[in-house]
C-alpha angles and dihedrals in degrees: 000000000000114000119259088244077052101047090047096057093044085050089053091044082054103052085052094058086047106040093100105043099045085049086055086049092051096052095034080058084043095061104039100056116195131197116235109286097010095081100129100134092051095041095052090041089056099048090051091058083047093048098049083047095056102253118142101244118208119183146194105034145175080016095291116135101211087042127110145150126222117204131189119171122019128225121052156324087068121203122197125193104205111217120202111192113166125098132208128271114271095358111060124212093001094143092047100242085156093077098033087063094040095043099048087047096046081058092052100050101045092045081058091047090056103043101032086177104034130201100243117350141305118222136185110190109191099211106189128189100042085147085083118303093090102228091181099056086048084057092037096057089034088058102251101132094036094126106023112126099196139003128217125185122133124205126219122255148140092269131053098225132154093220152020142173123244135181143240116262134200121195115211134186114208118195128167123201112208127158118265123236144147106290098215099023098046121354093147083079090056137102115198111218085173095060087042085058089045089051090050092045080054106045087049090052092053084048092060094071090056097049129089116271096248090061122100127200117181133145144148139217118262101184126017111171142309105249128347088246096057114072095238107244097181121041125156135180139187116236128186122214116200126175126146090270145030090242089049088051102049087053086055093050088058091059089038085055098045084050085060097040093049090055089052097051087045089058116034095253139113130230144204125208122187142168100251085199144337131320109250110225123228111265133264112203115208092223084188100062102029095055081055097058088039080052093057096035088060093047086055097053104261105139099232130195147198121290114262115213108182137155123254090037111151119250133244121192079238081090085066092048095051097048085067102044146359110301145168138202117171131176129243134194117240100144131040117277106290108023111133133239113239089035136123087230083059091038090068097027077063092058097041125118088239081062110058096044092059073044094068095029088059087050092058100042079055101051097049093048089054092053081053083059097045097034103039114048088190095057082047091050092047085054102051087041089066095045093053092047108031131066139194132333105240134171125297 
């Protein structure tokens, strides 16, 4: 077995080989956005990068069409890299999905490259539908990750951090059920399922001034009505719960639905109230593994700086994932300080020249971190000895 100084330089010697094609990858996702769950260009375009590289595709999996898993090597420890792949409605890869898959790729690849016969095995679990669908907890609860020993995957942002905190979210579908009937001739027949929606905008409004800070609630309507002159008898909206844990969310969700079932009762309508997906866990960062990648990054030139751990972050179901087993999720600078995610502005920093190459960088920080984990038992057993004592990053 090739020594780690060994294994590093033949990783390097592999993102080279690779540099042009997996910039080609990023911009090729770029360009060919895909709602959550509905991922199937990307997907195919990155088993067939697995599969030329001698990984044991399966696909699909969970149940989830645009899901798949790549091995290489068999036995323990086992190391996953966790690729994301949709993009958002009407903006694209806004969120920068688009490194985040090749990246995480691009570390696979050149780990296998290096150690053709690992010691343990080598997995990429494309893990569509993060916008929202959690595509993770779906593979959690469906087995996909029993087995794995540490998980590796980065995110795009305006910083280059090895850890942030995010928040537990909860996704909730709103519809009211009215009566429908002519609004001039005879609205007293009528049950507005429309003014039912504005009370509970209202009454959530009036919520917000009574939840921790570090609680979000924010939604939209998704259906208001079919003409001015009909009384709406079906209206539904989207709503997002946010608080620092899954138990403090679901507490939240209670008052959010007796918002809901009061304007029903104000108004003569019904409503329905569901979880549209599931609920996305707070994170727990892996320091220990983290600090490692931040400690490549910097000795390949990336400027790095200190974690930020702040209250109203957004939520990823990575946080599901890291509450079972080892996990990281830093964070990596593609677009000047301040520019938001979700935004147009994210949406071309995702596609620059100056991201692809921390891309790659990033790629590279990650794959040699995970031949730490499958080379030196005592960096793995620093790793799992965090996971069993620490918990999770909250606001300071």
């Amino acid at each position: 077995m090739p020594s780690l100084p060994e294994v590093h330089a033949r990783i390097h010697e592999a993102v080279e080989q690779i540099r042009d094609d997996m910039v080609a990858l990023s911009l090729d996702l770029h360009a060919h956005p895909e709602l959550s769950l509905e991922e199937h260009y990307a997907s195919e375009r990155l088993k067939a990068w697995l599969e030329r590289e001698g990984f044991a595709v399966e696909s699909p999996v969970a149940g989830l069409p645009t899901a798949f898993v790549g091995r290489r090597g068999e036995g323990r420890p086992t190391i996953a890299f966790l690729l994301e792949y949709d993009a958002l409605p009407e903006i694209g890869h806004a969120c920068g999905h688009n490194l985040i898959a090749t990246g995480g790729l691009a570390a696979a690849i050149s780990l296998a490259r290096a150690l053709p016969e690992p010691p343990g095995s080598i997995w990429v679990i494309g893990t569509p539908g993060e916008e929202g669908a959690g595509g993770k907890v779906i593979e959690l609860e469906a087995g996909v990750f029993e087995g794995v020993d540490a998980a590796l995957m980065f995110h795009p942002g305006d910083r280059t951090i090895p850890w942030r905190h995010a928040t537990a979210t909860a996704h909730l579908r709103i519809q009211f059920h009215g009566r429908a009937a002519h609004a001039a001739g005879s609205p007293q027949e009528g049950r507005n399922a429309l003014a039912a929606m504005i009370q509970f905008f209202v009454s959530v409004d009036g919520l917000r001034q009574h939840i921790p800070e570090s609680a979000r609630l924010h939604g939209i309507i998704t259906h208001g009505g079919a003409a001015p002159n009909i009384v709406p008898d079906f209206t539904e909206a989207e709503f997002l719960v946010r608080a620092l844990t899954r138990e403090k969310v679901l507490e939240l969700v209670e008052r959010v639905q007796a918002c809901a079932q009061g304007a029903a009762l104000a108004t003569g309508t019904t409503v329905e109230i569901a979880h549209a997906s599931p609920i996305y866990a707070e994170r727990k960062n892996n320091h220990t593994m983290a600090s490692r990648v931040f400690q490549y990054l910097a000795e390949l030139g990336e400027e790095t700086e200190e974690p930020v751990l702040r209250g109203g972050t957004g939520s990823s179901d990575i946080g599901n994932v890291s509450l079972v087993l080892p996990a990281i999720h830093p964070y990596l600078k593609i677009a000047p300080r301040g520019t938001p995610g979700h935004s147009h502005a994210f949406r071309e920093a995702a596609r620059s020249p100056e991201a692809q190459q921390a891309m790659l960088r990033m790629a590279e920080a990650m794959a040699k971190t995970a031949a730490d984990l499958l080379l030196d038992p005592s960096f793995l057993q620093a790793v799992q000895e965090e996971f069993r004592t620490a918990g999770p990053d909250f606001p300071q």
